[in-house]
PDB file of C-alpha atoms in Angstrom:
ATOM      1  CA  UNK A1492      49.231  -8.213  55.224  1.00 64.00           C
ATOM      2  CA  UNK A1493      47.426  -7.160  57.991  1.00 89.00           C
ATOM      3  CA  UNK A1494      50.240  -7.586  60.790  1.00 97.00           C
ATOM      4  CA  UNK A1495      52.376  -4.825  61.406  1.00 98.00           C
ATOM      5  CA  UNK A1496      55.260  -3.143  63.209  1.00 98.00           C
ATOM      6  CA  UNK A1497      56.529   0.046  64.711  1.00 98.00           C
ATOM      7  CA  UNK A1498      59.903   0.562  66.998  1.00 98.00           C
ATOM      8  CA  UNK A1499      59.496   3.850  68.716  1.00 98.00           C
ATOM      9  CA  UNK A1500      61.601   5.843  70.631  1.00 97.00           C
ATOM     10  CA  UNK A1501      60.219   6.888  74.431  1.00 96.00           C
ATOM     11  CA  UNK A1502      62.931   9.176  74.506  1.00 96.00           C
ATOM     12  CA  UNK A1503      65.429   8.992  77.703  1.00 95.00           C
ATOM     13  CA  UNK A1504      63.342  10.689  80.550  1.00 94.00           C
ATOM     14  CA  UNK A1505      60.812   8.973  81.823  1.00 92.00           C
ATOM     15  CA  UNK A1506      57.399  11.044  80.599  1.00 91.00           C
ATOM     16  CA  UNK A1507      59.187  14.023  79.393  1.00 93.00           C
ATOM     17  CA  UNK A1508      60.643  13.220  76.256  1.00 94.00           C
ATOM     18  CA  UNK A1509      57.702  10.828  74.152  1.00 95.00           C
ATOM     19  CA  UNK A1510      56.283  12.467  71.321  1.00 96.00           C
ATOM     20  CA  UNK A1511      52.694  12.303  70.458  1.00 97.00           C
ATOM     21  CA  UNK A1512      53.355   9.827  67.438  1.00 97.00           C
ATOM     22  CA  UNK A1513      55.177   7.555  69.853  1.00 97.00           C
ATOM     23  CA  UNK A1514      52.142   7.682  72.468  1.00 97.00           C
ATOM     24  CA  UNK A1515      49.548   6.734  69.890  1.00 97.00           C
ATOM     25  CA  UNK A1516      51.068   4.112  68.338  1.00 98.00           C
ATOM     26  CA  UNK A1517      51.848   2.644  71.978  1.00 98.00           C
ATOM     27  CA  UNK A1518      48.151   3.772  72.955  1.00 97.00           C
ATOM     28  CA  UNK A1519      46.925   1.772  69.227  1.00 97.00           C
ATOM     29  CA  UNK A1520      49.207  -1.394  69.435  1.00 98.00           C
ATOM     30  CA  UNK A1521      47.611  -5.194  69.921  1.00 98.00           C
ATOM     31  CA  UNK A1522      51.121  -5.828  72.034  1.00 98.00           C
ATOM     32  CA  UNK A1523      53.659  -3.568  73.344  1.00 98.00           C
ATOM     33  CA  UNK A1524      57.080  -4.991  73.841  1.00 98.00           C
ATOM     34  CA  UNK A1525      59.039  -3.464  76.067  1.00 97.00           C
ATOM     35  CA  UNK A1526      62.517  -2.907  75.498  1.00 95.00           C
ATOM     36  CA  UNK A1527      63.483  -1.014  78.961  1.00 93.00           C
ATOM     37  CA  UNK A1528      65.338  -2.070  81.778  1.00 89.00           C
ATOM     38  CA  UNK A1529      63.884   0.130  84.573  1.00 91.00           C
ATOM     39  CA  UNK A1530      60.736  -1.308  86.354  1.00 92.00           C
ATOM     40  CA  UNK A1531      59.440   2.580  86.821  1.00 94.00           C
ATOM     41  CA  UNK A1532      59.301   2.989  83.190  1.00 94.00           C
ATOM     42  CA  UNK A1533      58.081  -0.472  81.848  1.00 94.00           C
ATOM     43  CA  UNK A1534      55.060  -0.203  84.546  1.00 95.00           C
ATOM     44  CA  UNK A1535      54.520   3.807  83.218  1.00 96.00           C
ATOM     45  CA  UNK A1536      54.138   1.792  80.009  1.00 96.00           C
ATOM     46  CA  UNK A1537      51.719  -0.142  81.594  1.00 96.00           C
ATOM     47  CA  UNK A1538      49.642   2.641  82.167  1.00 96.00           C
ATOM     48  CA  UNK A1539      49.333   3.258  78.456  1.00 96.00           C
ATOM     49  CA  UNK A1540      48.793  -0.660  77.298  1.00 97.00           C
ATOM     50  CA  UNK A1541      47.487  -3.187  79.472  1.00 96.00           C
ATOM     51  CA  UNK A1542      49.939  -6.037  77.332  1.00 97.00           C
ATOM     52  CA  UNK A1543      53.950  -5.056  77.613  1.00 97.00           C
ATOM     53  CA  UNK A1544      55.886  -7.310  77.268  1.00 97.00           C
ATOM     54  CA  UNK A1545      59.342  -7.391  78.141  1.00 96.00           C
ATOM     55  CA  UNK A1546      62.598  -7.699  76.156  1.00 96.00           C
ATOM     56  CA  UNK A1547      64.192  -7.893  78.977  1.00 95.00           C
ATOM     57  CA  UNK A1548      63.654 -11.612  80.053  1.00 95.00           C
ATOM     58  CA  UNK A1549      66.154 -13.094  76.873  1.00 96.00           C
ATOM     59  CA  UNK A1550      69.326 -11.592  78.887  1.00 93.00           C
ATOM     60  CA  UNK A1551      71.558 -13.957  81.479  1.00 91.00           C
ATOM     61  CA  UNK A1552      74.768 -13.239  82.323  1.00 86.00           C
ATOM     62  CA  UNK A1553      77.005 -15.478  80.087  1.00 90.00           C
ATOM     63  CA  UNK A1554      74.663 -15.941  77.380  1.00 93.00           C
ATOM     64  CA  UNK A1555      75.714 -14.798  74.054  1.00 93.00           C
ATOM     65  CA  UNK A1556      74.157 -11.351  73.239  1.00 92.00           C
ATOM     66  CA  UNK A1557      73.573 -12.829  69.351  1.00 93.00           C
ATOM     67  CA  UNK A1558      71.296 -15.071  70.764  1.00 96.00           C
ATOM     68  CA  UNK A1559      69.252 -12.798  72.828  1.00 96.00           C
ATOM     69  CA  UNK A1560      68.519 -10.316  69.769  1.00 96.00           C
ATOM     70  CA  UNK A1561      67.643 -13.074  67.548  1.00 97.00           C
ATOM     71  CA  UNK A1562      65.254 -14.487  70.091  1.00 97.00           C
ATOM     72  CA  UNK A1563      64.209 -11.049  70.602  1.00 97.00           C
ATOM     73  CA  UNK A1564      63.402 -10.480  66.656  1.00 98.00           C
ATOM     74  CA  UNK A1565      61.598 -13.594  66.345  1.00 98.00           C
ATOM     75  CA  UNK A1566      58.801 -13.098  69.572  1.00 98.00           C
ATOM     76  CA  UNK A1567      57.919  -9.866  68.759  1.00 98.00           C
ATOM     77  CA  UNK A1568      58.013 -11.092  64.147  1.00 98.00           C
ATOM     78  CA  UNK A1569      55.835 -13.879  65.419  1.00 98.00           C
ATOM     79  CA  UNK A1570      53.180 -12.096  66.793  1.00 98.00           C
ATOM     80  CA  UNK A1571      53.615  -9.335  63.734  1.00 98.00           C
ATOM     81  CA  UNK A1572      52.746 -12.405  61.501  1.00 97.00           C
ATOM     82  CA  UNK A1573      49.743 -13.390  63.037  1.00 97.00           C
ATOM     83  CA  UNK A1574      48.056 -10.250  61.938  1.00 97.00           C
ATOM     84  CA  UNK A1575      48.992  -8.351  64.995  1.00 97.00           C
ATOM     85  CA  UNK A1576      49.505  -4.352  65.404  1.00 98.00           C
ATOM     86  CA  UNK A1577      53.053  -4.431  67.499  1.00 98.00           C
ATOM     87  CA  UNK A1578      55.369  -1.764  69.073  1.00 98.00           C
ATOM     88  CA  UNK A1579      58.391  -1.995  70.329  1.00 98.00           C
ATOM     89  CA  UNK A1580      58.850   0.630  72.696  1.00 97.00           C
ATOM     90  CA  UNK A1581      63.182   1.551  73.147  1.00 97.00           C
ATOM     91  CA  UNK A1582      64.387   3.681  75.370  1.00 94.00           C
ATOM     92  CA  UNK A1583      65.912   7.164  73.480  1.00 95.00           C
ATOM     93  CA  UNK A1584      66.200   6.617  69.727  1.00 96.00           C
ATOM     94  CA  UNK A1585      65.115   3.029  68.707  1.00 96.00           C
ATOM     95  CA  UNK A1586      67.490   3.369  65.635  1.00 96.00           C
ATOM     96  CA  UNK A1587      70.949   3.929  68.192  1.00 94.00           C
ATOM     97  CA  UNK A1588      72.166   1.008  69.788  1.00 90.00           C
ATOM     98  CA  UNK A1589      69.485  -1.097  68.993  1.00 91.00           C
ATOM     99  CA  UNK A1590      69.948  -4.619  66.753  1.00 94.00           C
ATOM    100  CA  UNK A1591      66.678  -5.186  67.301  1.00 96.00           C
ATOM    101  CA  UNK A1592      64.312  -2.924  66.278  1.00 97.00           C
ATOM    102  CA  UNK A1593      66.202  -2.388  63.284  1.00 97.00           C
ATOM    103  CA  UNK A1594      66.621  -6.329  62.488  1.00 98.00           C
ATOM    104  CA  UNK A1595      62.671  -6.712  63.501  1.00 98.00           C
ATOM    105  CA  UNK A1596      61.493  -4.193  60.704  1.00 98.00           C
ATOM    106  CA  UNK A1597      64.020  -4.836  57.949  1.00 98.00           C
ATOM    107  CA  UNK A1598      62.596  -8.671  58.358  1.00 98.00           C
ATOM    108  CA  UNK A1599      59.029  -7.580  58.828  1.00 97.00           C
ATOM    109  CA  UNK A1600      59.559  -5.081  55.530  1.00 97.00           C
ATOM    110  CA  UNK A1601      60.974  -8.058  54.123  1.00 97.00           C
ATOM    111  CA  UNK A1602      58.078 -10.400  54.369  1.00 96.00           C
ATOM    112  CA  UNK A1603      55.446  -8.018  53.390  1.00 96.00           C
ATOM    113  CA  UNK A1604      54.458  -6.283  56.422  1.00 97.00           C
ATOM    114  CA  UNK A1605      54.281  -2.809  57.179  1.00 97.00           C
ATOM    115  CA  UNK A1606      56.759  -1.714  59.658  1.00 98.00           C
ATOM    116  CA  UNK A1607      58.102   2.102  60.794  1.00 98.00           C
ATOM    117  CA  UNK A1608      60.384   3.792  63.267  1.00 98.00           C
ATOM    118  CA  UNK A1609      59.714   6.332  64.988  1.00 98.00           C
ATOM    119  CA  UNK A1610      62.642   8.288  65.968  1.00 96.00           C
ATOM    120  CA  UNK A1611      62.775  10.129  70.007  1.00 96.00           C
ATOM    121  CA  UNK A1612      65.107  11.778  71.867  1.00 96.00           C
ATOM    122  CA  UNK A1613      68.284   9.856  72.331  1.00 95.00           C
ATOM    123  CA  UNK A1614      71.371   9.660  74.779  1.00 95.00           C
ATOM    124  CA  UNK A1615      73.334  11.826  72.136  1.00 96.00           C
ATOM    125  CA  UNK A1616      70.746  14.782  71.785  1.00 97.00           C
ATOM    126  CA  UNK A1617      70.706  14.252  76.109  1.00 97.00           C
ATOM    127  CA  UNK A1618      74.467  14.672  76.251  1.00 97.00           C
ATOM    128  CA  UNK A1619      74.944  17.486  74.004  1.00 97.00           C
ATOM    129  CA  UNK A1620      72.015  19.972  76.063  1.00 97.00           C
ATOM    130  CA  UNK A1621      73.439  18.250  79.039  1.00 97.00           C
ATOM    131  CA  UNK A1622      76.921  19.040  78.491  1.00 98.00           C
ATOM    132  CA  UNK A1623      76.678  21.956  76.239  1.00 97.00           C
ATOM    133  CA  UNK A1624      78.699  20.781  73.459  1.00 95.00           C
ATOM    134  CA  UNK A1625      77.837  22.431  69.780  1.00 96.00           C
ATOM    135  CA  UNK A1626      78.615  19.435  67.252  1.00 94.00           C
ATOM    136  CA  UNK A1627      79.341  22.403  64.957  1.00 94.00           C
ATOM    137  CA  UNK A1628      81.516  24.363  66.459  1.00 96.00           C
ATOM    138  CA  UNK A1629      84.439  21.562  66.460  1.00 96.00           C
ATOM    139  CA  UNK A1630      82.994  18.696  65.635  1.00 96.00           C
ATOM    140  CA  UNK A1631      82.230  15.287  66.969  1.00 97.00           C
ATOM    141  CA  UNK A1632      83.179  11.755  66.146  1.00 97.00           C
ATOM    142  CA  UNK A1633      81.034   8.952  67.641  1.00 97.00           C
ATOM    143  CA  UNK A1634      81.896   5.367  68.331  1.00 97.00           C
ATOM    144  CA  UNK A1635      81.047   1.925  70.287  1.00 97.00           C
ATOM    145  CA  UNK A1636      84.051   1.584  72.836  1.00 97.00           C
ATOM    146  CA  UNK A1637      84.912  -1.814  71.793  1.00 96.00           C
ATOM    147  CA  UNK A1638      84.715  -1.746  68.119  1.00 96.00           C
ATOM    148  CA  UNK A1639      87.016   1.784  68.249  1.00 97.00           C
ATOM    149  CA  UNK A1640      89.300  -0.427  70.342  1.00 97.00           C
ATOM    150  CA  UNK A1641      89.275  -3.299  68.289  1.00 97.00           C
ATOM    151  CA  UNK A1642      89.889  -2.166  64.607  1.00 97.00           C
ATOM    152  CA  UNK A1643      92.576   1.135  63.563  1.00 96.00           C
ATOM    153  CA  UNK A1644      89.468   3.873  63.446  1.00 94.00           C
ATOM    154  CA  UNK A1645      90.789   7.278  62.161  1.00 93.00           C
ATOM    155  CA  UNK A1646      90.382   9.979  64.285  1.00 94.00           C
ATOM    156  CA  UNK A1647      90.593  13.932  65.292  1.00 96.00           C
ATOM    157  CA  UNK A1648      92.309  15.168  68.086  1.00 97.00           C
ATOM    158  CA  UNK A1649      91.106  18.452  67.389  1.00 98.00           C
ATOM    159  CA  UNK A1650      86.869  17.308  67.439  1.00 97.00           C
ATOM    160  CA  UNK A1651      85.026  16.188  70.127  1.00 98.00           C
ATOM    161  CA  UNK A1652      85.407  12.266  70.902  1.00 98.00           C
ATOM    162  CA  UNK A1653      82.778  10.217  72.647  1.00 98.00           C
ATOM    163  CA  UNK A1654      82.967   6.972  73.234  1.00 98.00           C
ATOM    164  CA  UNK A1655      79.716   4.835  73.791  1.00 97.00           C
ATOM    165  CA  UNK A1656      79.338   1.447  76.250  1.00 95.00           C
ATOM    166  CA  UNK A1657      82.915   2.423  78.149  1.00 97.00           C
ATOM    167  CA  UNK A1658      81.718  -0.513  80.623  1.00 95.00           C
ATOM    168  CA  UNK A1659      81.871  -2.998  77.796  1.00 95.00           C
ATOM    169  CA  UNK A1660      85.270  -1.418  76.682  1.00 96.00           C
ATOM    170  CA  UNK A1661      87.149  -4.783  74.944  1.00 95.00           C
ATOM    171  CA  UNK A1662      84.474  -7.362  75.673  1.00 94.00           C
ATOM    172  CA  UNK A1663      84.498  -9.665  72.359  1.00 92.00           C
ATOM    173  CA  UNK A1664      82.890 -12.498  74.100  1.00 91.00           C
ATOM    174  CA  UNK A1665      79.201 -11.083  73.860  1.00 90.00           C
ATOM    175  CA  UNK A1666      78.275 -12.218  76.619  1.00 91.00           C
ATOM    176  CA  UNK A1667      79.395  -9.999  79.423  1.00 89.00           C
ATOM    177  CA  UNK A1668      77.020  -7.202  81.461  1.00 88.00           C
ATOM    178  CA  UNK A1669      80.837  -5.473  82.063  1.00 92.00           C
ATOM    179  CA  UNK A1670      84.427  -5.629  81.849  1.00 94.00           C
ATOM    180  CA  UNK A1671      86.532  -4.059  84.391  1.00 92.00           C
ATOM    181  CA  UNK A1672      89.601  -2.414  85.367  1.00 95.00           C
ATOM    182  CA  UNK A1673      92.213  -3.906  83.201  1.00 96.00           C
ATOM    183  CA  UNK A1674      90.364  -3.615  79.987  1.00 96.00           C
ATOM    184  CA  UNK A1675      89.994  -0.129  80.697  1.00 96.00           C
ATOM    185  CA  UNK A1676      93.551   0.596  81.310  1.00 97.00           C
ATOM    186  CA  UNK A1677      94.347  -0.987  77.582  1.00 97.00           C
ATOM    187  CA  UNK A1678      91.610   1.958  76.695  1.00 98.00           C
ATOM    188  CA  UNK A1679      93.628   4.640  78.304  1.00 98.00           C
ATOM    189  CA  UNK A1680      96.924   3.265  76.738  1.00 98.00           C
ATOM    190  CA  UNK A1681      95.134   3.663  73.049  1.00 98.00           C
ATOM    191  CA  UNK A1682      94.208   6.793  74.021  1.00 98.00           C
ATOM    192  CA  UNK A1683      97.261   7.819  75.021  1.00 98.00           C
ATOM    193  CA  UNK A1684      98.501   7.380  71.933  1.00 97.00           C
ATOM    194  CA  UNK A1685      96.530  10.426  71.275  1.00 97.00           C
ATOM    195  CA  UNK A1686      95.901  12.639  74.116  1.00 98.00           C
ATOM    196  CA  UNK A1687      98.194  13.382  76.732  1.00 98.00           C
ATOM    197  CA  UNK A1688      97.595  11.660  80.196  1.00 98.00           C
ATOM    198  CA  UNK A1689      96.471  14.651  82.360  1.00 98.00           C
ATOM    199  CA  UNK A1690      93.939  15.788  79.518  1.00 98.00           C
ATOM    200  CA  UNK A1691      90.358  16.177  80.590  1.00 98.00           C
ATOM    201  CA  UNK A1692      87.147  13.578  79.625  1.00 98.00           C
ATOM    202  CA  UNK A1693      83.866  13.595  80.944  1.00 98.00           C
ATOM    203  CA  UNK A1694      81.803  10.666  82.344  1.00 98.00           C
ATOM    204  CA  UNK A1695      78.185  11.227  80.999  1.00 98.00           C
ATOM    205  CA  UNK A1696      74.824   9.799  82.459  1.00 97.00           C
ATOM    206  CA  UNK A1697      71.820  10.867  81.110  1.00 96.00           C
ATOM    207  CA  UNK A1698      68.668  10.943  83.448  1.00 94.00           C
ATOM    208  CA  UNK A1699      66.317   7.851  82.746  1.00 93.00           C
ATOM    209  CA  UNK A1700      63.771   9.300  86.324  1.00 91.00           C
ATOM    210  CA  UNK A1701      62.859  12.963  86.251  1.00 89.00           C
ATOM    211  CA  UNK A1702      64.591  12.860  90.513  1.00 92.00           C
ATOM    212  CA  UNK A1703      67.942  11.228  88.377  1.00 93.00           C
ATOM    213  CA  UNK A1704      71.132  13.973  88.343  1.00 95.00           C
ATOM    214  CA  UNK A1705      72.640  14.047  85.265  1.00 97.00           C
ATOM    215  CA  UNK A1706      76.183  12.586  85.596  1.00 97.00           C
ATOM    216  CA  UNK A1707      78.845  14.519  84.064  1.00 97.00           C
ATOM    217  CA  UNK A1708      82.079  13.918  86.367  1.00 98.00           C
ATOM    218  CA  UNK A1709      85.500  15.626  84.722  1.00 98.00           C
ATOM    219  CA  UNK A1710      88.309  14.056  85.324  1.00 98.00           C
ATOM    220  CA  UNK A1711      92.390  13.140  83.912  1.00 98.00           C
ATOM    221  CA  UNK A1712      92.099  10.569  81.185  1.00 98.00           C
ATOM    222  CA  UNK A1713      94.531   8.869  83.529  1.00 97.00           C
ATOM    223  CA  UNK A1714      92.306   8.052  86.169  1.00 98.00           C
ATOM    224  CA  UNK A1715      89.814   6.726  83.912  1.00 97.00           C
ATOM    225  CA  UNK A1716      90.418   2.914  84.941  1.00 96.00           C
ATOM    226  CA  UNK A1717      89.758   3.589  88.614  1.00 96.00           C
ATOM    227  CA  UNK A1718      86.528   5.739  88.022  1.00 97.00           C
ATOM    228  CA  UNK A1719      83.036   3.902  88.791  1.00 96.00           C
ATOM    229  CA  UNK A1720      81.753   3.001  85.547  1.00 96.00           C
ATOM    230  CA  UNK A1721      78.145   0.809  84.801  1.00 94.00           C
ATOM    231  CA  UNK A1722      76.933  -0.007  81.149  1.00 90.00           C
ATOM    232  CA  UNK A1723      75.097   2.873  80.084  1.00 92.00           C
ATOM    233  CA  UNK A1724      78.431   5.493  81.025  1.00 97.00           C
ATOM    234  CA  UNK A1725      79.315   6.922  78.503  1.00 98.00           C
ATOM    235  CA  UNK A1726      83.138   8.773  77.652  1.00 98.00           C
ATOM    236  CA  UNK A1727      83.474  12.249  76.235  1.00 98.00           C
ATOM    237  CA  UNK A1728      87.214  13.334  75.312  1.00 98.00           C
ATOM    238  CA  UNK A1729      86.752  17.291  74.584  1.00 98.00           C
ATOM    239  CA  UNK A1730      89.624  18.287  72.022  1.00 98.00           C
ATOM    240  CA  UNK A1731      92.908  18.450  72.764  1.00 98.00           C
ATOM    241  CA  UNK A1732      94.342  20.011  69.861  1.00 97.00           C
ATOM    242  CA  UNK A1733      93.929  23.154  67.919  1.00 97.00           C
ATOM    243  CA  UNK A1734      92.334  22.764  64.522  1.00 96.00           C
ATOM    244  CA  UNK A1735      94.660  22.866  61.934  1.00 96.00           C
ATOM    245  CA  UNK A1736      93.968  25.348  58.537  1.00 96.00           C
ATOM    246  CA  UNK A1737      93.994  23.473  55.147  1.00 97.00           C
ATOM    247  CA  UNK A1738      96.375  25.765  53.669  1.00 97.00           C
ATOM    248  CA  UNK A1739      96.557  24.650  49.942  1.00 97.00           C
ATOM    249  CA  UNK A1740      93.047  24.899  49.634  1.00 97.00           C
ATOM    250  CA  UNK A1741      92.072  27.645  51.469  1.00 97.00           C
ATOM    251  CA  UNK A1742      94.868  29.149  48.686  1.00 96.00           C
ATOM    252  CA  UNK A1743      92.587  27.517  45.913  1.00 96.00           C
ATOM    253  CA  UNK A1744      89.548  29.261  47.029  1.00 96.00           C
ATOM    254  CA  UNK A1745      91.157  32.474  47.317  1.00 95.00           C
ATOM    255  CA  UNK A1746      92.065  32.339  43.935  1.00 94.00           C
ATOM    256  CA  UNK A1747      88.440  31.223  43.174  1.00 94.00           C
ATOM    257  CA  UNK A1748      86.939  34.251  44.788  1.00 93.00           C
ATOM    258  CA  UNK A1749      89.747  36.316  42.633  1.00 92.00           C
ATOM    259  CA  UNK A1750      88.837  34.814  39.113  1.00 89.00           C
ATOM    260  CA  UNK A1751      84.739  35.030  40.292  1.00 86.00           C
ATOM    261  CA  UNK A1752      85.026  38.678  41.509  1.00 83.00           C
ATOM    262  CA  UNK A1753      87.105  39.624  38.337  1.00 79.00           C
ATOM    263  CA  UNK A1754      84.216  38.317  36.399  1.00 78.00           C
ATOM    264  CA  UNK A1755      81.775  40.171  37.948  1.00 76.00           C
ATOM    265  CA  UNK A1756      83.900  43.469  37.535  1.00 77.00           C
ATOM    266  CA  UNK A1757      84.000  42.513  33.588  1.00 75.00           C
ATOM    267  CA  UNK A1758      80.224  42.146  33.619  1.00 75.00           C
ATOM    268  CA  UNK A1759      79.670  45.442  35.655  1.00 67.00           C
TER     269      UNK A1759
END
């Protein structure tokens, strides 16, 4: 087939984070679509293709967002069917957060054409430099805001916790840009649950403009619901417990090591 499609990451700072893959492919495409909400970026696109198109025209307020990523999938699979070479350009990672670059090449795979993604630096890999948070060291549980709020997700006190979409926190109508004050205080009352009031989160922003500041305002989990919040804030809850040693199997290994090193001493 000789259509065919690659979602590529631009990374989240604007120049500074593309990789050379991601550049040729953008440089090589028939059609670029464009799935960026800042005009600065989508016209330093533009300097790279002279046909991006944006994404960004299937949003309205109060229109489903299941609608907009099907219409999405099916402008940029239409022109990947009539023989086209077609990128979608995503901001960060195009495989985080995004239906539809990953609904647009499972389809495309589907029907016969050729279709990649090409991974680039994401909000996550942003927010752990920015912050200086080692995944390792405690570790780190990830979720959407509203799905952890909506269904009983397990998690550790004692890890990291970061929260994606806070301004969306509860929305199951699809269709809202943000919820507000009073879904965010039924948030802070799961939380609660969990972590004690006065405990201290993080508001993270990565930089999308190389003259952006990094966001990355501490404050009590309590004051969460007053605190400015837009759609791409995102929540970091740093642990608030000590981690707890697995006693009866840290026992087991010990007795491991005992029987192992008591075979080597037979052997020697």
């Amino acid at each position: 087939m000789a259509g065919s499609l690659a979602c590529v990451g631009i990374g989240m700072t604007l120049g500074a984070h593309i990789s050379p893959l991601a550049r040729s492919y953008i440089e090589q495409a028939d059609i670029v679509f464009s799935g960026v909400s800042n005009g600065i970026v989508e016209l330093w696109l533009r300097e790279m293709h002279n046909d991006v198109r944006s994404l960004q025209i299937y949003y309205s307020e109060g229109k489903s967002r299941h609608i907009t990523y099907r219409e999405m999938v099916e402008a940029i699979l239409t022109e990947v069917r009539q023989g086209k070479k077609v990128v979608g350009a995503f901001y960060g990672h195009p495989g985080v957060f995004a239906h539809a670059p990953h609904k647009s090449i499972e389809l495309a795979q589907a029907e016969g054409f050729e279709a990649v993604m090409v991974p680039g630096i994401s909000a996550e890999d942003c927010l752990i430099a920015d912050l200086g948070i080692d995944p390792g060291q405690f570790g780190c549980q990830q979720f959407e805001t509203s799905q952890f709020m909506f269904y009983q997700r397990r998690f550790d006190p004692s890890c990291y916790l970061i929260l994606w979409q806070i301004g969306l926190a509860g929305d199951k109508t699809m269709t809202r840009f943000s919820t507000g004050k009073a879904h965010r205080q039924l948030l802070i009352e799961l939380l609660a649950e969990t972590y004690p009031l006065n405990h201290q989160v993080i508001l993270y922003e990565a930089a999308v403009l190389p003259i952006d500041k990094v966001r990355k305002q501490k404050l009590k989990l309590s004051e969460l619901a007053d605190a400015e919040i837009f759609m791409h804030t995102t929540l970091v809850i740093p642990p608030s417990e000590k981690m707890q040693p697995n006693q009866l199997l840290l026992e087991k290994l010990a007795k491991l090591e005992a029987k192992h090193h008591l075979a080597e001493s037979v052997i020697a």
